[in-house]
Amino acid sequence: MANFIGTRLADLLRGAPGDDLLKGLGGNDTLLGHDGNDTLEGGDAHDLLRGGRGNDSLFGGWGADTLTGGEDDDLLDGGAGHDSLDGGIGDDTLRGDGPGGIHGNDTLSGGEGEDVLYGGRGDDLLQGDAGDDQLYGDGGHDTLLGGDGNDLLLGGAGHDVLRGGLGDDAIEGGWGNDTITGGDGYDRIAGGRGDDLIEGGNDDDFLLGDASLDIVGGSTDDVTREKLGEGNDTLRGGEGNDDLHGMYGNDLLEGGNDDDLLVGWDGNDTLLGGDGDDEMDGDIPTDSSFGEHKGDDLLRGGAGEDTLWGGVGRDTLFGGVDADEFEFISAAESRPGNQRDIIGDFEVGIDKLTFDDDEYDPEIPAWTTLEWAGTTATANGVWIVVQDGNTLVRADADGDTTHDFEVEIRGVTNLSEDDFLFYL
């Protein structure tokens, strides 16, 4: 190994073929590695380091440094200061900040290959470019751009901007109010803590408002979800058959085109299905192991044959055009009086009111048996009462002929048995 050592001045150091060590020391130095597995250390001041061919290790040190890896698999460490790192061709590892707690606002570009980028502290720009890359923002208000390939993006602390680009990406915002866009491909996105804006983009996406991704081995194929934090999030599915889960907080979910699943979870949520045959759930059953979830939700189906389920809380439901189903699986979902749900656009002969005995919560009595009772209060019956130009649909779940369930159908006075479905 040949050693090339600079001075306290601005030096130009050129390596030779083979594995070289180049140390700039003080001054604004230029270090050129040549062929071989070289180690370049900039030292103090603002340095330019180029590795060339081979598996090189570049350390910027103090100052605003520019590091270029070149071909093959390189390690680039910016160190202290506002640094610019370009991995070039190969599977590279880029670190914006070195050890010691000194940080800067760094720019990291992976280039071609499967790269791993660590922004560190500071407001950093990370670009994966081509290949299946891993981008970790860490502290600061970072911008992470995955580029082509199946990428993993983790924003970390701060208000981050994350864009997956082409490919099937796994993205987590982390702490802060993040803006996340999946791009083309099947993306799995979790906002993390904070009030996040999440857009799936094209293709079929899976969006979680307040959650984290459990990454195993840094692979986008090894992703599970767990609850985390609370925020008022906005989730937009875009094109494709998307799954949107608001989780905790008062969330806005927009399905977009195609056949989407929208689940509000906890909080007072607004669910907009958009075009396509959508399923919208204001809450989610407590047997999901995520605890109790309820809220006063607004659900709008839009175009397509939609299934709307408000869950516990006083909900307002609009099916939109086409034949929609309004589903109820427990009397606890819509209590009489000022706790009842409201259906705003029920179309007689087209839409359906559905009573289903799906498992909900062992502490909340589910439907056991129900039958159509016309306009007469009946034990374990479902009957209607026309009042002020609206219809109240009532049901008795415990067999005492007194209604413990009620939903208001606005602007409808001519419901019949044909408008109901019973799956009990």
Tab-separated table of C-alpha atoms in Angstrom:
chain	number	residue	atom	x	y	z
A	1	MET	CA	0.000	0.000	0.000
A	2	ALA	CA	1.335	3.423	-0.968
A	3	ASN	CA	0.851	6.365	1.397
A	4	PHE	CA	0.360	9.912	0.133
A	5	ILE	CA	0.353	12.515	2.909
A	6	GLY	CA	-0.453	16.188	2.388
A	7	THR	CA	0.480	19.298	4.332
A	8	ARG	CA	-1.306	22.129	6.107
A	9	LEU	CA	-1.700	23.802	2.711
A	10	ALA	CA	-4.004	23.083	-0.247
A	11	ASP	CA	-2.607	19.859	-1.720
A	12	LEU	CA	-3.260	17.740	-4.813
A	13	LEU	CA	-2.695	14.066	-4.058
A	14	ARG	CA	-2.933	11.383	-6.759
A	15	GLY	CA	-2.930	7.705	-5.969
A	16	ALA	CA	-1.295	4.962	-8.010
A	17	PRO	CA	-2.654	1.617	-9.204
A	18	GLY	CA	-3.152	-0.501	-6.124
A	19	ASP	CA	-4.532	0.050	-2.637
A	20	ASP	CA	-3.484	3.533	-1.507
A	21	LEU	CA	-3.867	5.779	1.543
A	22	LEU	CA	-4.275	9.489	0.823
A	23	LYS	CA	-4.414	11.984	3.735
A	24	GLY	CA	-5.008	15.647	3.029
A	25	LEU	CA	-4.461	17.057	6.532
A	26	GLY	CA	-4.996	20.865	6.539
A	27	GLY	CA	-6.000	23.052	3.590
A	28	ASN	CA	-8.530	22.710	0.788
A	29	ASP	CA	-7.216	19.462	-0.686
A	30	THR	CA	-7.953	17.409	-3.802
A	31	LEU	CA	-7.493	13.646	-3.393
A	32	LEU	CA	-7.742	11.343	-6.439
A	33	GLY	CA	-7.650	7.641	-5.688
A	34	HIS	CA	-7.019	5.871	-9.047
A	35	ASP	CA	-7.439	2.055	-9.337
A	36	GLY	CA	-7.515	-0.197	-6.291
A	37	ASN	CA	-9.231	-0.229	-2.926
A	38	ASP	CA	-8.179	3.188	-1.666
A	39	THR	CA	-8.678	5.117	1.573
A	40	LEU	CA	-8.987	8.890	1.272
A	41	GLU	CA	-9.055	11.214	4.304
A	42	GLY	CA	-9.694	14.881	3.654
A	43	GLY	CA	-8.862	16.241	7.078
A	44	ASP	CA	-9.610	19.883	7.908
A	45	ALA	CA	-11.003	22.486	5.441
A	46	HIS	CA	-13.086	22.017	2.286
A	47	ASP	CA	-11.855	18.993	0.360
A	48	LEU	CA	-12.561	17.201	-2.933
A	49	LEU	CA	-12.245	13.393	-2.815
A	50	ARG	CA	-12.659	10.996	-5.753
A	51	GLY	CA	-12.191	7.295	-5.226
A	52	GLY	CA	-11.960	6.024	-8.798
A	53	ARG	CA	-12.171	2.300	-9.477
A	54	GLY	CA	-12.199	-0.184	-6.645
A	55	ASN	CA	-13.934	-0.518	-3.297
A	56	ASP	CA	-12.883	2.779	-1.759
A	57	SER	CA	-13.384	4.445	1.636
A	58	LEU	CA	-13.697	8.229	1.625
A	59	PHE	CA	-13.748	10.368	4.794
A	60	GLY	CA	-14.372	14.080	4.373
A	61	GLY	CA	-13.520	15.168	7.895
A	62	TRP	CA	-14.092	18.800	8.888
A	63	GLY	CA	-15.376	21.294	6.340
A	64	ALA	CA	-17.795	21.336	3.419
A	65	ASP	CA	-16.499	18.404	1.398
A	66	THR	CA	-17.344	16.820	-1.965
A	67	LEU	CA	-16.974	13.038	-2.122
A	68	THR	CA	-17.397	10.885	-5.249
A	69	GLY	CA	-17.049	7.146	-4.984
A	70	GLY	CA	-16.775	6.160	-8.637
A	71	GLU	CA	-17.097	2.535	-9.713
A	72	ASP	CA	-17.532	-0.482	-7.406
A	73	ASP	CA	-18.753	-0.624	-3.790
A	74	ASP	CA	-17.650	2.408	-1.801
A	75	LEU	CA	-17.997	3.874	1.696
A	76	LEU	CA	-18.442	7.644	1.856
A	77	ASP	CA	-18.435	9.513	5.176
A	78	GLY	CA	-18.950	13.263	4.981
A	79	GLY	CA	-18.028	14.056	8.564
A	80	ALA	CA	-18.618	17.521	9.985
A	81	GLY	CA	-19.879	20.272	7.679
A	82	HIS	CA	-22.290	20.637	4.778
A	83	ASP	CA	-21.122	17.833	2.498
A	84	SER	CA	-22.000	16.490	-0.953
A	85	LEU	CA	-21.668	12.727	-1.461
A	86	ASP	CA	-22.122	10.779	-4.716
A	87	GLY	CA	-21.724	7.036	-4.594
A	88	GLY	CA	-21.528	6.484	-8.349
A	89	ILE	CA	-21.754	2.977	-9.790
A	90	GLY	CA	-21.894	0.103	-7.315
A	91	ASP	CA	-23.524	-0.819	-4.016
A	92	ASP	CA	-22.423	2.084	-1.842
A	93	THR	CA	-22.851	3.210	1.767
A	94	LEU	CA	-23.112	6.956	2.328
A	95	ARG	CA	-23.087	8.712	5.701
A	96	GLY	CA	-23.707	12.438	5.831
A	97	ASP	CA	-22.318	12.895	9.340
A	98	GLY	CA	-19.476	11.052	10.985
A	99	PRO	CA	-19.142	10.241	14.692
A	100	GLY	CA	-18.718	12.988	17.259
A	101	GLY	CA	-22.066	14.757	17.146
A	102	ILE	CA	-21.062	17.448	14.602
A	103	HIS	CA	-23.554	17.626	11.768
A	104	GLY	CA	-24.400	19.558	8.625
A	105	ASN	CA	-26.999	19.860	5.899
A	106	ASP	CA	-25.777	17.195	3.498
A	107	THR	CA	-26.631	16.037	-0.035
A	108	LEU	CA	-26.324	12.300	-0.674
A	109	SER	CA	-26.788	10.615	-4.071
A	110	GLY	CA	-26.535	6.866	-4.279
A	111	GLY	CA	-26.154	6.548	-8.042
A	112	GLU	CA	-26.508	3.159	-9.698
A	113	GLY	CA	-26.631	0.072	-7.525
A	114	GLU	CA	-28.256	-0.940	-4.251
A	115	ASP	CA	-27.158	1.825	-1.909
A	116	VAL	CA	-27.599	2.639	1.789
A	117	LEU	CA	-27.792	6.332	2.710
A	118	TYR	CA	-27.732	7.831	6.217
A	119	GLY	CA	-28.441	11.550	6.445
A	120	GLY	CA	-27.607	12.019	10.096
A	121	ARG	CA	-28.523	15.225	11.888
A	122	GLY	CA	-29.236	18.326	9.874
A	123	ASP	CA	-31.608	19.055	6.994
A	124	ASP	CA	-30.415	16.559	4.410
A	125	LEU	CA	-31.262	15.600	0.823
A	126	LEU	CA	-31.020	11.871	0.100
A	127	GLN	CA	-31.441	10.518	-3.444
A	128	GLY	CA	-31.397	6.803	-4.017
A	129	ASP	CA	-31.419	6.970	-7.843
A	130	ALA	CA	-31.370	3.576	-9.630
A	131	GLY	CA	-31.468	0.295	-7.711
A	132	ASP	CA	-33.144	-1.008	-4.554
A	133	ASP	CA	-31.938	1.558	-2.032
A	134	GLN	CA	-32.287	2.227	1.696
A	135	LEU	CA	-32.585	5.857	2.815
A	136	TYR	CA	-32.495	6.882	6.492
A	137	GLY	CA	-33.104	10.567	7.202
A	138	ASP	CA	-32.465	10.469	10.960
A	139	GLY	CA	-32.658	13.924	12.611
A	140	GLY	CA	-33.563	17.155	10.843
A	141	HIS	CA	-36.105	18.163	8.214
A	142	ASP	CA	-35.013	15.833	5.435
A	143	THR	CA	-35.989	15.142	1.828
A	144	LEU	CA	-35.761	11.504	0.740
A	145	LEU	CA	-36.167	10.560	-2.937
A	146	GLY	CA	-36.118	6.848	-3.638
A	147	GLY	CA	-35.870	6.952	-7.432
A	148	ASP	CA	-36.184	3.740	-9.435
A	149	GLY	CA	-36.288	0.399	-7.684
A	150	ASN	CA	-37.924	-1.119	-4.618
A	151	ASP	CA	-36.727	1.298	-1.966
A	152	LEU	CA	-36.934	1.673	1.809
A	153	LEU	CA	-37.338	5.235	3.117
A	154	LEU	CA	-37.354	6.130	6.828
A	155	GLY	CA	-37.659	9.829	7.618
A	156	GLY	CA	-36.827	9.774	11.323
A	157	ALA	CA	-37.298	12.886	13.462
A	158	GLY	CA	-38.303	16.185	11.875
A	159	HIS	CA	-40.818	17.319	9.260
A	160	ASP	CA	-39.712	15.271	6.268
A	161	VAL	CA	-40.603	14.963	2.579
A	162	LEU	CA	-40.451	11.379	1.290
A	163	ARG	CA	-41.051	10.250	-2.310
A	164	GLY	CA	-40.749	6.636	-3.281
A	165	GLY	CA	-40.602	7.021	-7.064
A	166	LEU	CA	-40.852	3.990	-9.339
A	167	GLY	CA	-41.020	0.552	-7.786
A	168	ASP	CA	-42.601	-1.162	-4.790
A	169	ASP	CA	-41.465	0.985	-1.874
A	170	ALA	CA	-41.740	0.823	1.923
A	171	ILE	CA	-41.899	4.288	3.485
A	172	GLU	CA	-42.216	5.544	7.059
A	173	GLY	CA	-42.330	9.205	8.023
A	174	GLY	CA	-41.316	8.802	11.659
A	175	TRP	CA	-41.660	11.710	14.093
A	176	GLY	CA	-42.939	15.009	12.729
A	177	ASN	CA	-45.482	16.304	10.231
A	178	ASP	CA	-44.396	14.520	7.078
A	179	THR	CA	-45.375	14.670	3.405
A	180	ILE	CA	-45.167	11.255	1.758
A	181	THR	CA	-45.774	10.195	-1.854
A	182	GLY	CA	-45.479	6.585	-2.929
A	183	GLY	CA	-45.275	7.039	-6.705
A	184	ASP	CA	-45.731	4.168	-9.148
A	185	GLY	CA	-45.748	0.634	-7.808
A	186	TYR	CA	-47.232	-1.196	-4.809
A	187	ASP	CA	-46.183	0.983	-1.881
A	188	ARG	CA	-46.499	0.411	1.863
A	189	ILE	CA	-46.562	3.718	3.694
A	190	ALA	CA	-46.801	4.559	7.404
A	191	GLY	CA	-46.939	8.148	8.570
A	192	GLY	CA	-45.650	7.570	12.093
A	193	ARG	CA	-46.209	10.247	14.730
A	194	GLY	CA	-47.476	13.678	13.723
A	195	ASP	CA	-50.000	15.156	11.292
A	196	ASP	CA	-49.008	13.615	7.975
A	197	LEU	CA	-50.055	13.954	4.330
A	198	ILE	CA	-49.803	10.613	2.538
A	199	GLU	CA	-50.465	9.989	-1.164
A	200	GLY	CA	-50.180	6.486	-2.538
A	201	GLY	CA	-49.808	7.384	-6.206
A	202	ASN	CA	-50.457	4.871	-8.968
A	203	ASP	CA	-51.077	1.141	-8.500
A	204	ASP	CA	-52.346	-0.694	-5.394
A	205	ASP	CA	-51.025	0.858	-2.172
A	206	PHE	CA	-51.281	0.235	1.582
A	207	LEU	CA	-51.421	3.418	3.679
A	208	LEU	CA	-51.337	3.777	7.477
A	209	GLY	CA	-51.712	7.142	9.200
A	210	ASP	CA	-50.287	6.579	12.694
A	211	ALA	CA	-48.110	3.490	12.548
A	212	SER	CA	-44.560	2.298	12.013
A	213	LEU	CA	-42.966	-0.313	9.784
A	214	ASP	CA	-41.099	-3.150	11.460
A	215	ILE	CA	-38.139	-3.616	9.145
A	216	VAL	CA	-36.308	-6.945	9.308
A	217	GLY	CA	-32.872	-7.021	7.748
A	218	GLY	CA	-33.442	-3.788	5.852
A	219	SER	CA	-35.632	-5.538	3.294
A	220	THR	CA	-38.808	-4.043	1.872
A	221	ASP	CA	-40.172	-7.584	1.710
A	222	ASP	CA	-40.088	-7.901	5.522
A	223	VAL	CA	-42.621	-5.311	6.650
A	224	THR	CA	-45.301	-5.604	9.318
A	225	ARG	CA	-47.359	-2.879	10.953
A	226	GLU	CA	-47.835	-1.841	14.554
A	227	LYS	CA	-49.716	1.032	16.131
A	228	LEU	CA	-47.686	4.126	16.950
A	229	GLY	CA	-48.571	7.649	17.923
A	230	GLU	CA	-51.521	9.851	17.186
A	231	GLY	CA	-52.046	12.498	14.540
A	232	ASN	CA	-54.645	14.087	12.292
A	233	ASP	CA	-53.597	12.630	8.965
A	234	THR	CA	-54.649	12.998	5.330
A	235	LEU	CA	-54.425	9.827	3.218
A	236	ARG	CA	-55.038	9.797	-0.548
A	237	GLY	CA	-55.038	6.521	-2.381
A	238	GLY	CA	-54.889	7.746	-5.980
A	239	GLU	CA	-55.067	5.176	-8.773
A	240	GLY	CA	-55.345	1.491	-7.964
A	241	ASN	CA	-57.093	-0.665	-5.361
A	242	ASP	CA	-55.782	0.898	-2.162
A	243	ASP	CA	-56.008	0.146	1.575
A	244	LEU	CA	-56.162	3.290	3.736
A	245	HIS	CA	-56.092	3.167	7.542
A	246	GLY	CA	-56.268	6.452	9.445
A	247	MET	CA	-55.509	4.848	12.806
A	248	TYR	CA	-55.606	7.387	15.677
A	249	GLY	CA	-56.647	11.033	15.411
A	250	ASN	CA	-59.217	12.839	13.274
A	251	ASP	CA	-58.248	11.754	9.790
A	252	LEU	CA	-59.260	12.444	6.188
A	253	LEU	CA	-59.151	9.429	3.863
A	254	GLU	CA	-59.676	9.764	0.102
A	255	GLY	CA	-59.771	6.548	-1.883
A	256	GLY	CA	-59.501	8.002	-5.377
A	257	ASN	CA	-60.168	5.779	-8.370
A	258	ASP	CA	-60.757	2.016	-8.358
A	259	ASP	CA	-61.912	-0.283	-5.532
A	260	ASP	CA	-60.540	0.886	-2.188
A	261	LEU	CA	-60.748	-0.047	1.494
A	262	LEU	CA	-60.939	2.930	3.865
A	263	VAL	CA	-60.798	2.381	7.643
A	264	GLY	CA	-60.922	5.380	9.963
A	265	TRP	CA	-60.084	3.630	13.246
A	266	ASP	CA	-60.180	5.938	16.279
A	267	GLY	CA	-61.243	9.587	16.095
A	268	ASN	CA	-63.767	11.642	14.155
A	269	ASP	CA	-62.817	10.717	10.614
A	270	THR	CA	-63.922	11.698	7.118
A	271	LEU	CA	-63.888	8.936	4.498
A	272	LEU	CA	-64.338	9.731	0.800
A	273	GLY	CA	-64.431	6.665	-1.410
A	274	GLY	CA	-64.231	8.292	-4.838
A	275	ASP	CA	-64.801	6.220	-7.964
A	276	GLY	CA	-64.952	2.448	-7.764
A	277	ASP	CA	-66.609	-0.132	-5.517
A	278	ASP	CA	-65.275	0.885	-2.110
A	279	GLU	CA	-65.581	-0.459	1.423
A	280	MET	CA	-65.561	2.180	4.152
A	281	ASP	CA	-65.349	1.464	7.867
A	282	GLY	CA	-65.459	4.393	10.279
A	283	ASP	CA	-64.048	2.319	13.144
A	284	ILE	CA	-62.591	-1.152	13.394
A	285	PRO	CA	-63.611	-4.066	15.649
A	286	THR	CA	-61.952	-4.233	19.040
A	287	ASP	CA	-61.039	-7.867	18.494
A	288	SER	CA	-58.323	-6.572	16.143
A	289	SER	CA	-56.011	-6.299	19.224
A	290	PHE	CA	-55.535	-2.556	18.730
A	291	GLY	CA	-57.893	-1.488	21.520
A	292	GLU	CA	-61.215	0.341	21.435
A	293	HIS	CA	-61.957	2.532	18.434
A	294	LYS	CA	-64.883	4.859	17.990
A	295	GLY	CA	-65.711	8.304	16.749
A	296	ASP	CA	-68.279	10.438	14.953
A	297	ASP	CA	-67.374	9.777	11.338
A	298	LEU	CA	-68.387	11.089	7.919
A	299	LEU	CA	-68.417	8.522	5.101
A	300	ARG	CA	-69.005	9.384	1.426
A	301	GLY	CA	-69.019	6.565	-1.073
A	302	GLY	CA	-68.919	8.433	-4.374
A	303	ALA	CA	-69.351	6.541	-7.639
A	304	GLY	CA	-69.474	2.744	-7.570
A	305	GLU	CA	-71.151	0.059	-5.483
A	306	ASP	CA	-69.878	0.829	-1.987
A	307	THR	CA	-70.167	-0.790	1.438
A	308	LEU	CA	-70.292	1.723	4.300
A	309	TRP	CA	-69.919	0.841	7.977
A	310	GLY	CA	-69.707	3.659	10.505
A	311	GLY	CA	-68.923	1.662	13.620
A	312	VAL	CA	-69.474	3.024	17.117
A	313	GLY	CA	-70.275	6.735	17.362
A	314	ARG	CA	-72.724	9.105	15.712
A	315	ASP	CA	-71.884	8.756	12.026
A	316	THR	CA	-73.124	10.399	8.840
A	317	LEU	CA	-73.150	8.264	5.706
A	318	PHE	CA	-73.616	9.087	2.014
A	319	GLY	CA	-73.448	6.227	-0.446
A	320	GLY	CA	-73.257	8.295	-3.616
A	321	VAL	CA	-74.392	7.022	-6.995
A	322	ASP	CA	-74.893	3.316	-7.783
A	323	ALA	CA	-76.127	0.553	-5.468
A	324	ASP	CA	-74.632	0.875	-1.977
A	325	GLU	CA	-74.905	-1.126	1.245
A	326	PHE	CA	-75.088	0.487	4.688
A	327	GLU	CA	-73.968	-2.174	7.152
A	328	PHE	CA	-74.750	-2.514	10.869
A	329	ILE	CA	-73.396	-5.379	12.973
A	330	SER	CA	-74.337	-4.279	16.505
A	331	ALA	CA	-77.031	-2.236	18.207
A	332	ALA	CA	-74.239	-0.287	19.934
A	333	GLU	CA	-73.244	1.327	16.650
A	334	SER	CA	-76.310	3.580	16.381
A	335	ARG	CA	-78.186	4.258	19.613
A	336	PRO	CA	-81.613	5.954	19.716
A	337	GLY	CA	-82.001	9.716	19.884
A	338	ASN	CA	-79.070	12.067	19.442
A	339	GLN	CA	-76.612	9.158	19.164
A	340	ARG	CA	-78.158	7.683	16.038
A	341	ASP	CA	-76.439	7.513	12.650
A	342	ILE	CA	-77.741	9.482	9.689
A	343	ILE	CA	-77.925	8.237	6.102
A	344	GLY	CA	-78.197	11.222	3.803
A	345	ASP	CA	-78.846	9.829	0.316
A	346	PHE	CA	-80.523	6.413	0.547
A	347	GLU	CA	-82.087	5.389	-2.792
A	348	VAL	CA	-85.153	3.193	-2.325
A	349	GLY	CA	-85.029	0.069	-4.479
A	350	ILE	CA	-81.311	0.486	-5.176
A	351	ASP	CA	-79.420	0.776	-1.879
A	352	LYS	CA	-79.650	-1.724	0.979
A	353	LEU	CA	-79.650	-1.571	4.773
A	354	THR	CA	-77.724	-4.638	5.908
A	355	PHE	CA	-77.837	-6.295	9.333
A	356	ASP	CA	-74.929	-8.685	9.809
A	357	ASP	CA	-73.771	-10.749	12.801
A	358	ASP	CA	-70.031	-10.446	12.144
A	359	GLU	CA	-67.884	-10.732	15.290
A	360	TYR	CA	-67.516	-7.292	16.895
A	361	ASP	CA	-66.830	-7.167	20.637
A	362	PRO	CA	-67.669	-9.703	23.366
A	363	GLU	CA	-68.751	-6.820	25.632
A	364	ILE	CA	-71.221	-5.459	23.058
A	365	PRO	CA	-74.197	-7.709	22.240
A	366	ALA	CA	-74.216	-8.604	18.562
A	367	TRP	CA	-77.355	-9.347	16.601
A	368	THR	CA	-78.667	-12.812	17.381
A	369	THR	CA	-81.866	-12.910	15.393
A	370	LEU	CA	-83.729	-10.131	13.632
A	371	GLU	CA	-86.723	-10.128	11.331
A	372	TRP	CA	-88.680	-7.571	9.386
A	373	ALA	CA	-91.628	-6.239	11.408
A	374	GLY	CA	-93.017	-3.523	9.152
A	375	THR	CA	-94.273	-0.606	11.284
A	376	THR	CA	-94.858	-2.520	14.529
A	377	ALA	CA	-92.446	-2.624	17.454
A	378	THR	CA	-91.576	-6.305	17.809
A	379	ALA	CA	-89.227	-8.354	19.970
A	380	ASN	CA	-86.040	-8.990	17.968
A	381	GLY	CA	-87.614	-7.103	15.113
A	382	VAL	CA	-86.733	-4.301	12.719
A	383	TRP	CA	-89.426	-1.724	12.041
A	384	ILE	CA	-89.780	1.766	10.604
A	385	VAL	CA	-91.323	5.005	11.847
A	386	VAL	CA	-91.952	7.866	9.399
A	387	GLN	CA	-91.352	11.221	11.061
A	388	ASP	CA	-91.081	14.756	9.602
A	389	GLY	CA	-90.315	13.560	6.088
A	390	ASN	CA	-87.651	11.118	7.263
A	391	THR	CA	-87.682	7.464	8.283
A	392	LEU	CA	-86.382	6.089	11.562
A	393	VAL	CA	-85.255	2.475	11.300
A	394	ARG	CA	-85.469	0.855	14.718
A	395	ALA	CA	-84.454	-2.543	16.033
A	396	ASP	CA	-84.764	-4.500	19.271
A	397	ALA	CA	-81.668	-6.559	20.082
A	398	ASP	CA	-82.586	-7.948	23.530
A	399	GLY	CA	-86.162	-9.129	22.981
A	400	ASP	CA	-88.085	-6.628	25.133
A	401	THR	CA	-89.874	-4.930	22.153
A	402	THR	CA	-88.180	-1.608	23.025
A	403	HIS	CA	-85.815	-0.317	20.399
A	404	ASP	CA	-82.150	-0.083	21.408
A	405	PHE	CA	-80.989	0.692	17.870
A	406	GLU	CA	-82.024	3.541	15.596
A	407	VAL	CA	-80.798	5.053	12.340
A	408	GLU	CA	-82.299	8.040	10.529
A	409	ILE	CA	-82.862	7.910	6.754
A	410	ARG	CA	-83.118	11.497	5.530
A	411	GLY	CA	-85.706	12.421	2.886
A	412	VAL	CA	-87.178	8.908	2.571
A	413	THR	CA	-90.707	7.850	3.574
A	414	ASN	CA	-91.362	4.717	1.492
A	415	LEU	CA	-88.991	2.039	2.768
A	416	SER	CA	-90.117	-1.570	2.454
A	417	GLU	CA	-88.820	-5.016	3.322
A	418	ASP	CA	-87.065	-5.130	-0.061
A	419	ASP	CA	-84.655	-2.428	1.112
A	420	PHE	CA	-83.235	-4.638	3.889
A	421	LEU	CA	-80.799	-7.546	3.949
A	422	PHE	CA	-80.358	-9.868	6.949
A	423	TYR	CA	-77.242	-12.060	7.313
A	424	LEU	CA	-77.927	-13.625	10.716
